[in-house]
PDB file of C-alpha atoms in Angstrom:
ATOM      1  CA  UNK A 599      95.468 105.900 112.421  1.00 45.00           C
ATOM      2  CA  UNK A 600      94.568 103.578 109.504  1.00 42.00           C
ATOM      3  CA  UNK A 601      97.076 103.047 106.732  1.00 44.00           C
ATOM      4  CA  UNK A 602      96.632 101.408 103.333  1.00 44.00           C
ATOM      5  CA  UNK A 603      99.869  99.707 102.545  1.00 44.00           C
ATOM      6  CA  UNK A 604     101.418  97.634  99.768  1.00 42.00           C
ATOM      7  CA  UNK A 605     104.510  95.417  99.944  1.00 38.00           C
ATOM      8  CA  UNK A 606     107.399  96.808  97.891  1.00 38.00           C
ATOM      9  CA  UNK A 607     111.157  97.050  98.221  1.00 36.00           C
ATOM     10  CA  UNK A 608     112.114  98.533 101.553  1.00 37.00           C
ATOM     11  CA  UNK A 609     114.459 101.509 101.881  1.00 37.00           C
ATOM     12  CA  UNK A 610     116.803 102.010 104.770  1.00 38.00           C
ATOM     13  CA  UNK A 611     116.339 105.596 105.846  1.00 40.00           C
ATOM     14  CA  UNK A 612     116.845 105.360 109.571  1.00 44.00           C
ATOM     15  CA  UNK A 613     120.171 103.871 110.617  1.00 43.00           C
ATOM     16  CA  UNK A 614     118.983 103.534 114.210  1.00 44.00           C
ATOM     17  CA  UNK A 615     116.603 100.754 113.136  1.00 46.00           C
ATOM     18  CA  UNK A 616     119.012  98.781 110.944  1.00 48.00           C
ATOM     19  CA  UNK A 617     117.930  95.300 112.145  1.00 48.00           C
ATOM     20  CA  UNK A 618     114.285  95.986 111.304  1.00 47.00           C
ATOM     21  CA  UNK A 619     115.139  97.690 108.017  1.00 47.00           C
ATOM     22  CA  UNK A 620     117.384  94.781 107.085  1.00 50.00           C
ATOM     23  CA  UNK A 621     114.573  92.337 107.729  1.00 49.00           C
ATOM     24  CA  UNK A 622     112.120  94.424 105.705  1.00 44.00           C
ATOM     25  CA  UNK A 623     114.591  94.650 102.836  1.00 48.00           C
ATOM     26  CA  UNK A 624     115.208  90.915 102.882  1.00 48.00           C
ATOM     27  CA  UNK A 625     111.516  90.060 102.801  1.00 47.00           C
ATOM     28  CA  UNK A 626     110.702  92.779 100.259  1.00 46.00           C
ATOM     29  CA  UNK A 627     108.133  94.606 102.342  1.00 46.00           C
ATOM     30  CA  UNK A 628     107.681  98.336 102.637  1.00 42.00           C
ATOM     31  CA  UNK A 629     104.048  99.264 102.692  1.00 42.00           C
ATOM     32  CA  UNK A 630     103.015 102.346 100.709  1.00 38.00           C
ATOM     33  CA  UNK A 631      99.632 101.596  99.085  1.00 40.00           C
ATOM     34  CA  UNK A 632      97.263  98.834  97.990  1.00 37.00           C
ATOM     35  CA  UNK A 633      96.934  97.882  94.371  1.00 35.00           C
ATOM     36  CA  UNK A 634      95.172  94.583  93.804  1.00 37.00           C
ATOM     37  CA  UNK A 635      93.237  94.157  90.593  1.00 35.00           C
ATOM     38  CA  UNK A 636      90.238  91.924  90.256  1.00 35.00           C
ATOM     39  CA  UNK A 637      89.009  90.642  86.914  1.00 34.00           C
ATOM     40  CA  UNK A 638      85.756  89.036  85.885  1.00 35.00           C
ATOM     41  CA  UNK A 639      85.949  85.593  84.258  1.00 35.00           C
ATOM     42  CA  UNK A 640      84.205  84.935  80.936  1.00 32.00           C
ATOM     43  CA  UNK A 641      83.984  81.764  78.908  1.00 36.00           C
ATOM     44  CA  UNK A 642      85.330  81.870  75.332  1.00 33.00           C
ATOM     45  CA  UNK A 643      86.545  79.163  72.902  1.00 42.00           C
ATOM     46  CA  UNK A 644      90.205  78.248  73.096  1.00 43.00           C
ATOM     47  CA  UNK A 645      92.368  79.229  70.106  1.00 43.00           C
ATOM     48  CA  UNK A 646      95.869  78.243  69.013  1.00 40.00           C
ATOM     49  CA  UNK A 647      97.118  81.550  70.378  1.00 42.00           C
ATOM     50  CA  UNK A 648      95.556  80.719  73.702  1.00 43.00           C
ATOM     51  CA  UNK A 649      97.159  77.258  73.678  1.00 43.00           C
ATOM     52  CA  UNK A 650     100.538  78.907  73.083  1.00 41.00           C
ATOM     53  CA  UNK A 651      99.823  81.371  75.889  1.00 41.00           C
ATOM     54  CA  UNK A 652      98.945  78.461  78.170  1.00 45.00           C
ATOM     55  CA  UNK A 653     102.262  76.773  77.390  1.00 42.00           C
ATOM     56  CA  UNK A 654     104.101  80.012  78.174  1.00 39.00           C
ATOM     57  CA  UNK A 655     102.232  80.254  81.461  1.00 44.00           C
ATOM     58  CA  UNK A 656     103.229  76.688  82.363  1.00 44.00           C
ATOM     59  CA  UNK A 657     106.872  77.532  81.653  1.00 40.00           C
ATOM     60  CA  UNK A 658     106.492  80.617  83.839  1.00 38.00           C
ATOM     61  CA  UNK A 659     105.023  78.512  86.636  1.00 43.00           C
ATOM     62  CA  UNK A 660     107.957  76.112  86.324  1.00 38.00           C
ATOM     63  CA  UNK A 661     110.318  79.091  86.685  1.00 38.00           C
ATOM     64  CA  UNK A 662     108.349  80.292  89.720  1.00 43.00           C
ATOM     65  CA  UNK A 663     108.695  76.852  91.268  1.00 46.00           C
ATOM     66  CA  UNK A 664     112.462  77.014  90.798  1.00 39.00           C
ATOM     67  CA  UNK A 665     112.529  80.511  92.286  1.00 45.00           C
ATOM     68  CA  UNK A 666     110.465  79.293  95.236  1.00 71.00           C
ATOM     69  CA  UNK A 667     113.025  76.561  95.891  1.00 82.00           C
ATOM     70  CA  UNK A 668     115.775  79.170  95.794  1.00 82.00           C
ATOM     71  CA  UNK A 669     113.812  81.396  98.169  1.00 87.00           C
ATOM     72  CA  UNK A 670     113.266  78.491 100.535  1.00 88.00           C
ATOM     73  CA  UNK A 671     117.003  77.894 100.751  1.00 91.00           C
ATOM     74  CA  UNK A 672     117.572  81.588 101.449  1.00 93.00           C
ATOM     75  CA  UNK A 673     114.903  81.459 104.141  1.00 94.00           C
ATOM     76  CA  UNK A 674     116.596  78.497 105.790  1.00 94.00           C
ATOM     77  CA  UNK A 675     119.894  80.349 105.825  1.00 95.00           C
ATOM     78  CA  UNK A 676     118.362  83.519 107.270  1.00 96.00           C
ATOM     79  CA  UNK A 677     116.346  81.516 109.800  1.00 96.00           C
ATOM     80  CA  UNK A 678     119.477  79.755 111.013  1.00 96.00           C
ATOM     81  CA  UNK A 679     121.333  83.067 111.351  1.00 97.00           C
ATOM     82  CA  UNK A 680     118.509  84.535 113.445  1.00 97.00           C
ATOM     83  CA  UNK A 681     118.219  81.334 115.476  1.00 97.00           C
ATOM     84  CA  UNK A 682     121.794  81.761 116.700  1.00 97.00           C
ATOM     85  CA  UNK A 683     120.676  84.992 118.403  1.00 98.00           C
ATOM     86  CA  UNK A 684     117.720  83.375 120.179  1.00 98.00           C
ATOM     87  CA  UNK A 685     117.616  83.870 123.978  1.00 98.00           C
ATOM     88  CA  UNK A 686     115.430  81.402 125.893  1.00 98.00           C
ATOM     89  CA  UNK A 687     115.728  82.837 129.390  1.00 98.00           C
ATOM     90  CA  UNK A 688     114.516  86.002 131.102  1.00 98.00           C
ATOM     91  CA  UNK A 689     116.415  88.927 129.642  1.00 98.00           C
ATOM     92  CA  UNK A 690     114.662  92.189 130.549  1.00 97.00           C
ATOM     93  CA  UNK A 691     114.691  94.926 133.197  1.00 94.00           C
ATOM     94  CA  UNK A 692     111.018  94.966 134.192  1.00 95.00           C
ATOM     95  CA  UNK A 693     109.514  92.785 136.920  1.00 93.00           C
ATOM     96  CA  UNK A 694     106.200  91.069 137.519  1.00 92.00           C
ATOM     97  CA  UNK A 695     103.887  91.889 140.452  1.00 84.00           C
ATOM     98  CA  UNK A 696     104.084  92.097 143.423  1.00 81.00           C
ATOM     99  CA  UNK A 697     107.313  94.009 142.757  1.00 75.00           C
ATOM    100  CA  UNK A 698     106.829  97.758 143.126  1.00 70.00           C
ATOM    101  CA  UNK A 699     109.814  98.886 141.080  1.00 81.00           C
ATOM    102  CA  UNK A 700     110.202  98.714 137.281  1.00 87.00           C
ATOM    103  CA  UNK A 701     107.015  96.731 136.883  1.00 92.00           C
ATOM    104  CA  UNK A 702     105.863  95.410 133.531  1.00 96.00           C
ATOM    105  CA  UNK A 703     103.388  98.000 132.285  1.00 95.00           C
ATOM    106  CA  UNK A 704     102.802  97.702 128.530  1.00 98.00           C
ATOM    107  CA  UNK A 705     102.065  94.365 126.873  1.00 98.00           C
ATOM    108  CA  UNK A 706     101.549  94.141 123.133  1.00 98.00           C
ATOM    109  CA  UNK A 707      99.564  91.669 121.094  1.00 98.00           C
ATOM    110  CA  UNK A 708      99.639  91.125 117.341  1.00 98.00           C
ATOM    111  CA  UNK A 709      97.512  89.260 114.841  1.00 97.00           C
ATOM    112  CA  UNK A 710      96.965  89.080 111.093  1.00 96.00           C
ATOM    113  CA  UNK A 711      93.580  88.506 109.444  1.00 95.00           C
ATOM    114  CA  UNK A 712      92.926  87.770 105.779  1.00 94.00           C
ATOM    115  CA  UNK A 713      90.222  88.817 103.352  1.00 91.00           C
ATOM    116  CA  UNK A 714      87.639  86.161 102.520  1.00 87.00           C
ATOM    117  CA  UNK A 715      87.509  87.433  98.942  1.00 85.00           C
ATOM    118  CA  UNK A 716      91.217  87.966  98.300  1.00 88.00           C
ATOM    119  CA  UNK A 717      93.604  85.661 100.236  1.00 87.00           C
ATOM    120  CA  UNK A 718      96.540  87.942  99.466  1.00 90.00           C
ATOM    121  CA  UNK A 719      94.892  90.913 101.191  1.00 92.00           C
ATOM    122  CA  UNK A 720      95.725  90.966 104.905  1.00 94.00           C
ATOM    123  CA  UNK A 721      95.425  93.232 107.902  1.00 96.00           C
ATOM    124  CA  UNK A 722      98.224  93.184 110.468  1.00 97.00           C
ATOM    125  CA  UNK A 723      97.245  94.665 113.811  1.00 98.00           C
ATOM    126  CA  UNK A 724      99.233  95.630 116.879  1.00 98.00           C
ATOM    127  CA  UNK A 725      97.576  96.605 120.154  1.00 98.00           C
ATOM    128  CA  UNK A 726      99.205  97.588 123.436  1.00 98.00           C
ATOM    129  CA  UNK A 727      97.447  96.966 126.735  1.00 98.00           C
ATOM    130  CA  UNK A 728      98.034  98.276 130.211  1.00 97.00           C
ATOM    131  CA  UNK A 729      99.219  95.157 132.019  1.00 97.00           C
ATOM    132  CA  UNK A 730      97.317  96.000 135.220  1.00 95.00           C
ATOM    133  CA  UNK A 731      93.944  96.948 133.741  1.00 96.00           C
ATOM    134  CA  UNK A 732      94.131  95.036 130.430  1.00 97.00           C
ATOM    135  CA  UNK A 733      92.719  98.129 128.722  1.00 98.00           C
ATOM    136  CA  UNK A 734      93.901  98.992 125.214  1.00 98.00           C
ATOM    137  CA  UNK A 735      96.104 102.108 125.285  1.00 98.00           C
ATOM    138  CA  UNK A 736      97.396 101.998 121.704  1.00 98.00           C
ATOM    139  CA  UNK A 737      96.465 100.372 118.414  1.00 97.00           C
ATOM    140  CA  UNK A 738      97.654 100.490 114.824  1.00 97.00           C
ATOM    141  CA  UNK A 739      97.131  98.404 111.725  1.00 94.00           C
ATOM    142  CA  UNK A 740      98.412  97.902 108.194  1.00 94.00           C
ATOM    143  CA  UNK A 741      96.353  96.741 105.242  1.00 93.00           C
ATOM    144  CA  UNK A 742      98.775  94.962 102.944  1.00 93.00           C
ATOM    145  CA  UNK A 743      98.923  92.853  99.843  1.00 92.00           C
ATOM    146  CA  UNK A 744     101.159  89.865 100.561  1.00 92.00           C
ATOM    147  CA  UNK A 745     103.185  88.595  97.626  1.00 90.00           C
ATOM    148  CA  UNK A 746     105.071  85.929  99.594  1.00 89.00           C
ATOM    149  CA  UNK A 747     103.234  82.570  99.507  1.00 87.00           C
ATOM    150  CA  UNK A 748     102.605  80.448 102.576  1.00 87.00           C
ATOM    151  CA  UNK A 749     105.253  77.745 102.930  1.00 89.00           C
ATOM    152  CA  UNK A 750     105.053  75.351 105.891  1.00 88.00           C
ATOM    153  CA  UNK A 751     107.793  76.095 108.399  1.00 91.00           C
ATOM    154  CA  UNK A 752     108.425  79.565 106.961  1.00 93.00           C
ATOM    155  CA  UNK A 753     105.267  81.479 107.886  1.00 93.00           C
ATOM    156  CA  UNK A 754     107.390  84.279 109.376  1.00 96.00           C
ATOM    157  CA  UNK A 755     108.702  85.297 105.953  1.00 95.00           C
ATOM    158  CA  UNK A 756     105.120  85.977 104.912  1.00 94.00           C
ATOM    159  CA  UNK A 757     103.700  87.606 108.052  1.00 96.00           C
ATOM    160  CA  UNK A 758     106.542  88.942 110.230  1.00 97.00           C
ATOM    161  CA  UNK A 759     107.385  91.969 108.018  1.00 96.00           C
ATOM    162  CA  UNK A 760     103.875  93.367 108.514  1.00 97.00           C
ATOM    163  CA  UNK A 761     104.209  93.423 112.305  1.00 98.00           C
ATOM    164  CA  UNK A 762     107.840  94.535 112.179  1.00 98.00           C
ATOM    165  CA  UNK A 763     106.810  97.529 110.087  1.00 97.00           C
ATOM    166  CA  UNK A 764     104.301  98.674 112.730  1.00 97.00           C
ATOM    167  CA  UNK A 765     106.841  98.176 115.530  1.00 98.00           C
ATOM    168  CA  UNK A 766     109.423 100.137 113.564  1.00 97.00           C
ATOM    169  CA  UNK A 767     106.979 103.004 113.103  1.00 96.00           C
ATOM    170  CA  UNK A 768     106.413 103.118 116.876  1.00 97.00           C
ATOM    171  CA  UNK A 769     110.122 103.050 117.626  1.00 96.00           C
ATOM    172  CA  UNK A 770     110.950 105.790 115.102  1.00 97.00           C
ATOM    173  CA  UNK A 771     108.407 108.113 116.688  1.00 96.00           C
ATOM    174  CA  UNK A 772     109.563 107.286 120.237  1.00 96.00           C
ATOM    175  CA  UNK A 773     106.026 106.222 121.055  1.00 97.00           C
ATOM    176  CA  UNK A 774     105.595 106.043 124.865  1.00 97.00           C
ATOM    177  CA  UNK A 775     103.434 102.935 124.534  1.00 98.00           C
ATOM    178  CA  UNK A 776     106.058 100.839 122.751  1.00 98.00           C
ATOM    179  CA  UNK A 777     105.507  97.354 124.232  1.00 98.00           C
ATOM    180  CA  UNK A 778     107.917  95.935 126.787  1.00 98.00           C
ATOM    181  CA  UNK A 779     106.673  92.486 125.821  1.00 98.00           C
ATOM    182  CA  UNK A 780     104.863  91.189 122.755  1.00 98.00           C
ATOM    183  CA  UNK A 781     102.443  88.262 122.542  1.00 98.00           C
ATOM    184  CA  UNK A 782     102.282  86.753 119.067  1.00 98.00           C
ATOM    185  CA  UNK A 783      99.395  84.816 117.571  1.00 97.00           C
ATOM    186  CA  UNK A 784     101.716  82.045 116.443  1.00 96.00           C
ATOM    187  CA  UNK A 785     104.303  79.670 117.781  1.00 97.00           C
ATOM    188  CA  UNK A 786     107.726  80.330 119.221  1.00 98.00           C
ATOM    189  CA  UNK A 787     110.157  77.429 119.580  1.00 98.00           C
ATOM    190  CA  UNK A 788     107.221  74.984 119.439  1.00 97.00           C
ATOM    191  CA  UNK A 789     107.808  74.737 115.730  1.00 97.00           C
ATOM    192  CA  UNK A 790     109.103  72.108 113.249  1.00 94.00           C
ATOM    193  CA  UNK A 791     112.321  74.086 112.808  1.00 94.00           C
ATOM    194  CA  UNK A 792     112.395  75.316 116.402  1.00 96.00           C
ATOM    195  CA  UNK A 793     111.981  78.925 115.280  1.00 97.00           C
ATOM    196  CA  UNK A 794     108.427  80.099 114.673  1.00 97.00           C
ATOM    197  CA  UNK A 795     106.816  83.467 114.037  1.00 98.00           C
ATOM    198  CA  UNK A 796     107.178  84.662 117.662  1.00 98.00           C
ATOM    199  CA  UNK A 797     110.915  83.894 117.620  1.00 98.00           C
ATOM    200  CA  UNK A 798     111.386  85.613 114.286  1.00 98.00           C
ATOM    201  CA  UNK A 799     109.675  88.825 115.362  1.00 98.00           C
ATOM    202  CA  UNK A 800     111.356  88.790 118.774  1.00 98.00           C
ATOM    203  CA  UNK A 801     114.905  88.324 117.526  1.00 98.00           C
ATOM    204  CA  UNK A 802     114.536  90.800 114.651  1.00 98.00           C
ATOM    205  CA  UNK A 803     112.968  93.494 116.841  1.00 98.00           C
ATOM    206  CA  UNK A 804     115.120  92.541 119.873  1.00 98.00           C
ATOM    207  CA  UNK A 805     111.947  92.352 121.940  1.00 98.00           C
ATOM    208  CA  UNK A 806     110.776  89.811 124.567  1.00 98.00           C
ATOM    209  CA  UNK A 807     108.098  87.734 122.841  1.00 98.00           C
ATOM    210  CA  UNK A 808     105.742  84.887 123.723  1.00 98.00           C
ATOM    211  CA  UNK A 809     104.316  82.480 121.164  1.00 98.00           C
ATOM    212  CA  UNK A 810     100.653  81.580 121.713  1.00 98.00           C
ATOM    213  CA  UNK A 811      99.298  78.994 119.295  1.00 96.00           C
ATOM    214  CA  UNK A 812      95.740  77.732 118.965  1.00 92.00           C
ATOM    215  CA  UNK A 813      96.883  74.606 117.147  1.00 91.00           C
ATOM    216  CA  UNK A 814      99.701  72.197 117.876  1.00 91.00           C
ATOM    217  CA  UNK A 815     102.566  71.558 115.508  1.00 85.00           C
ATOM    218  CA  UNK A 816     103.554  67.897 115.369  1.00 90.00           C
ATOM    219  CA  UNK A 817     107.072  68.145 116.752  1.00 94.00           C
ATOM    220  CA  UNK A 818     109.398  65.584 118.344  1.00 95.00           C
ATOM    221  CA  UNK A 819     106.637  63.014 118.867  1.00 93.00           C
ATOM    222  CA  UNK A 820     104.150  65.561 120.211  1.00 94.00           C
ATOM    223  CA  UNK A 821     100.750  65.497 118.543  1.00 91.00           C
ATOM    224  CA  UNK A 822      97.128  66.289 119.338  1.00 88.00           C
ATOM    225  CA  UNK A 823      96.348  62.763 120.513  1.00 88.00           C
ATOM    226  CA  UNK A 824      99.312  62.569 122.867  1.00 88.00           C
ATOM    227  CA  UNK A 825      98.625  66.017 124.345  1.00 88.00           C
ATOM    228  CA  UNK A 826      94.946  65.194 124.839  1.00 85.00           C
ATOM    229  CA  UNK A 827      95.926  62.080 126.788  1.00 86.00           C
ATOM    230  CA  UNK A 828      98.289  64.159 128.930  1.00 86.00           C
ATOM    231  CA  UNK A 829      95.550  66.658 129.745  1.00 83.00           C
ATOM    232  CA  UNK A 830      93.033  63.916 130.513  1.00 82.00           C
ATOM    233  CA  UNK A 831      95.442  61.914 132.685  1.00 84.00           C
ATOM    234  CA  UNK A 832      94.211  61.594 136.270  1.00 77.00           C
ATOM    235  CA  UNK A 833      97.263  63.327 137.717  1.00 84.00           C
ATOM    236  CA  UNK A 834      96.744  66.330 135.397  1.00 81.00           C
ATOM    237  CA  UNK A 835      92.979  66.895 135.539  1.00 76.00           C
ATOM    238  CA  UNK A 836      93.281  69.549 138.230  1.00 75.00           C
ATOM    239  CA  UNK A 837      96.243  71.321 136.610  1.00 82.00           C
ATOM    240  CA  UNK A 838      95.944  74.442 134.498  1.00 86.00           C
ATOM    241  CA  UNK A 839      98.687  73.343 132.158  1.00 88.00           C
ATOM    242  CA  UNK A 840     100.971  70.453 131.263  1.00 93.00           C
ATOM    243  CA  UNK A 841     104.551  70.730 130.071  1.00 94.00           C
ATOM    244  CA  UNK A 842     105.176  69.480 126.549  1.00 95.00           C
ATOM    245  CA  UNK A 843     108.270  67.285 126.546  1.00 95.00           C
ATOM    246  CA  UNK A 844     109.184  65.595 123.276  1.00 95.00           C
ATOM    247  CA  UNK A 845     110.619  62.130 122.676  1.00 94.00           C
ATOM    248  CA  UNK A 846     114.099  63.656 122.708  1.00 96.00           C
ATOM    249  CA  UNK A 847     113.561  64.935 126.248  1.00 96.00           C
ATOM    250  CA  UNK A 848     113.454  68.559 125.125  1.00 97.00           C
ATOM    251  CA  UNK A 849     110.828  70.868 126.629  1.00 97.00           C
ATOM    252  CA  UNK A 850     108.995  72.625 123.793  1.00 97.00           C
ATOM    253  CA  UNK A 851     106.309  74.554 125.635  1.00 97.00           C
ATOM    254  CA  UNK A 852     103.117  74.041 127.612  1.00 96.00           C
ATOM    255  CA  UNK A 853      99.509  73.195 126.788  1.00 95.00           C
ATOM    256  CA  UNK A 854      97.308  75.378 128.974  1.00 93.00           C
ATOM    257  CA  UNK A 855      93.653  75.368 129.920  1.00 89.00           C
ATOM    258  CA  UNK A 856      93.346  79.136 129.959  1.00 80.00           C
ATOM    259  CA  UNK A 857      89.851  79.259 131.468  1.00 77.00           C
ATOM    260  CA  UNK A 858      87.925  77.012 133.829  1.00 73.00           C
ATOM    261  CA  UNK A 859      86.190  74.216 131.977  1.00 65.00           C
ATOM    262  CA  UNK A 860      88.062  74.986 128.747  1.00 70.00           C
ATOM    263  CA  UNK A 861      88.102  72.015 126.395  1.00 70.00           C
ATOM    264  CA  UNK A 862      90.605  73.362 123.863  1.00 87.00           C
ATOM    265  CA  UNK A 863      94.051  74.253 125.254  1.00 92.00           C
ATOM    266  CA  UNK A 864      96.330  76.958 123.940  1.00 95.00           C
ATOM    267  CA  UNK A 865      99.990  76.251 123.310  1.00 96.00           C
ATOM    268  CA  UNK A 866     102.557  78.558 124.871  1.00 98.00           C
ATOM    269  CA  UNK A 867     106.217  78.619 123.903  1.00 98.00           C
ATOM    270  CA  UNK A 868     109.251  80.851 124.221  1.00 98.00           C
ATOM    271  CA  UNK A 869     109.549  83.521 121.562  1.00 98.00           C
ATOM    272  CA  UNK A 870     112.662  85.443 122.605  1.00 98.00           C
ATOM    273  CA  UNK A 871     114.278  86.871 125.750  1.00 98.00           C
ATOM    274  CA  UNK A 872     111.890  85.136 128.138  1.00 98.00           C
ATOM    275  CA  UNK A 873     111.735  81.830 130.002  1.00 98.00           C
ATOM    276  CA  UNK A 874     108.893  79.361 129.617  1.00 98.00           C
ATOM    277  CA  UNK A 875     107.986  79.768 133.292  1.00 97.00           C
ATOM    278  CA  UNK A 876     107.651  83.560 132.994  1.00 97.00           C
ATOM    279  CA  UNK A 877     105.841  83.302 129.657  1.00 98.00           C
ATOM    280  CA  UNK A 878     103.272  80.910 131.144  1.00 96.00           C
ATOM    281  CA  UNK A 879     102.722  83.134 134.184  1.00 96.00           C
ATOM    282  CA  UNK A 880     102.131  86.224 132.027  1.00 97.00           C
ATOM    283  CA  UNK A 881      99.692  84.412 129.749  1.00 97.00           C
ATOM    284  CA  UNK A 882      97.748  83.234 132.802  1.00 94.00           C
ATOM    285  CA  UNK A 883      97.609  86.799 134.137  1.00 95.00           C
ATOM    286  CA  UNK A 884      96.203  88.153 130.872  1.00 96.00           C
ATOM    287  CA  UNK A 885      93.550  85.550 130.062  1.00 94.00           C
ATOM    288  CA  UNK A 886      89.916  86.579 130.442  1.00 92.00           C
ATOM    289  CA  UNK A 887      88.881  84.050 127.832  1.00 92.00           C
ATOM    290  CA  UNK A 888      90.642  81.213 126.022  1.00 92.00           C
ATOM    291  CA  UNK A 889      93.135  83.484 124.242  1.00 95.00           C
ATOM    292  CA  UNK A 890      95.159  86.067 126.220  1.00 97.00           C
ATOM    293  CA  UNK A 891      93.654  89.537 126.021  1.00 98.00           C
ATOM    294  CA  UNK A 892      96.412  91.258 123.984  1.00 98.00           C
ATOM    295  CA  UNK A 893      96.056  88.722 121.163  1.00 98.00           C
ATOM    296  CA  UNK A 894      92.264  88.599 121.478  1.00 98.00           C
ATOM    297  CA  UNK A 895      91.997  92.366 121.113  1.00 98.00           C
ATOM    298  CA  UNK A 896      94.386  92.360 118.128  1.00 98.00           C
ATOM    299  CA  UNK A 897      92.323  89.601 116.501  1.00 97.00           C
ATOM    300  CA  UNK A 898      89.027  91.460 117.035  1.00 97.00           C
ATOM    301  CA  UNK A 899      90.411  94.645 115.518  1.00 97.00           C
ATOM    302  CA  UNK A 900      92.142  93.041 112.541  1.00 96.00           C
ATOM    303  CA  UNK A 901      88.950  91.217 111.572  1.00 95.00           C
ATOM    304  CA  UNK A 902      86.952  94.402 111.996  1.00 95.00           C
ATOM    305  CA  UNK A 903      89.347  96.443 109.838  1.00 93.00           C
ATOM    306  CA  UNK A 904      89.178  93.870 107.035  1.00 91.00           C
ATOM    307  CA  UNK A 905      85.383  93.720 107.236  1.00 91.00           C
ATOM    308  CA  UNK A 906      85.030  97.513 107.098  1.00 89.00           C
ATOM    309  CA  UNK A 907      87.439  97.716 104.171  1.00 86.00           C
ATOM    310  CA  UNK A 908      85.500  95.144 102.177  1.00 84.00           C
ATOM    311  CA  UNK A 909      82.157  96.815 102.952  1.00 84.00           C
ATOM    312  CA  UNK A 910      83.324 100.334 102.045  1.00 79.00           C
ATOM    313  CA  UNK A 911      82.910 100.899  98.264  1.00 58.00           C
ATOM    314  CA  UNK A 912      85.268 103.901  98.252  1.00 60.00           C
ATOM    315  CA  UNK A 913      88.118 101.994  99.867  1.00 57.00           C
ATOM    316  CA  UNK A 914      87.504  99.002  97.590  1.00 54.00           C
ATOM    317  CA  UNK A 915      87.693 101.228  94.517  1.00 45.00           C
ATOM    318  CA  UNK A 916      91.089 102.516  95.666  1.00 46.00           C
ATOM    319  CA  UNK A 917      92.410  98.963  95.675  1.00 50.00           C
ATOM    320  CA  UNK A 918      91.111  98.007  92.260  1.00 50.00           C
TER     321      UNK A 918
END
């Protein structure tokens, strides 16, 4: 069911979900309504009062810059604390086919889309698919106003709380379709700080996660040019994927041709509680098109929700 949500201070009401509540409190996100005001610009002569106001605004911006630096340091600290809990091997009870017992059944996918008219207005969407049929069995979304700016390397502090809030809602209600595995439209350990959005969500929610990126982060000597050469190398032309090994010798993920004849690869990396080998196998099993179906369905729905919101005058009036 649709929800209109606004980021505010979170409150810890359910002690059974302390890790998620703690994350929501830290990032300042508890969604209860949308209030974003739009104003029309007019041109008027500048006065001395306006000049003084401009100077005050500049001082305010300088303060914001200082605050941003302080926030960035806090983010680094929190990221490092979460990183210590990262598990990069299979750590779950379910099994992949052809096993007949405790098979993986519900696979989630999440994505966030942004308004073309208001970059702070976003729609976070979570879908859950039946792993065998790839049919959507559950979906939910949150329309939110994001007050945290995008900072390279710290995307999770902007976007993760939205998805964590939806997961928390499912867990609180003991939803039978709570995902056993979550695919994230974003990177896992294939990240400048080795801890991307998929890792952040996975560790905080204590959920096996896979990072699926459409673009490559330049990490440890890996870049688009080098990966393209790897994919075009004679020994790799018949392979579905190539392993991404950096200059340090560390394995960061894989670049995969998800469909036959695909020109653009996707980049798979460990999120949490799963090995790269298992993550790659699951992505292959769920790809009908370039992007695995759980993420593709989440992307389709999040874009559709945003579009409908912007086209509906009544909903737009509620947000103004």
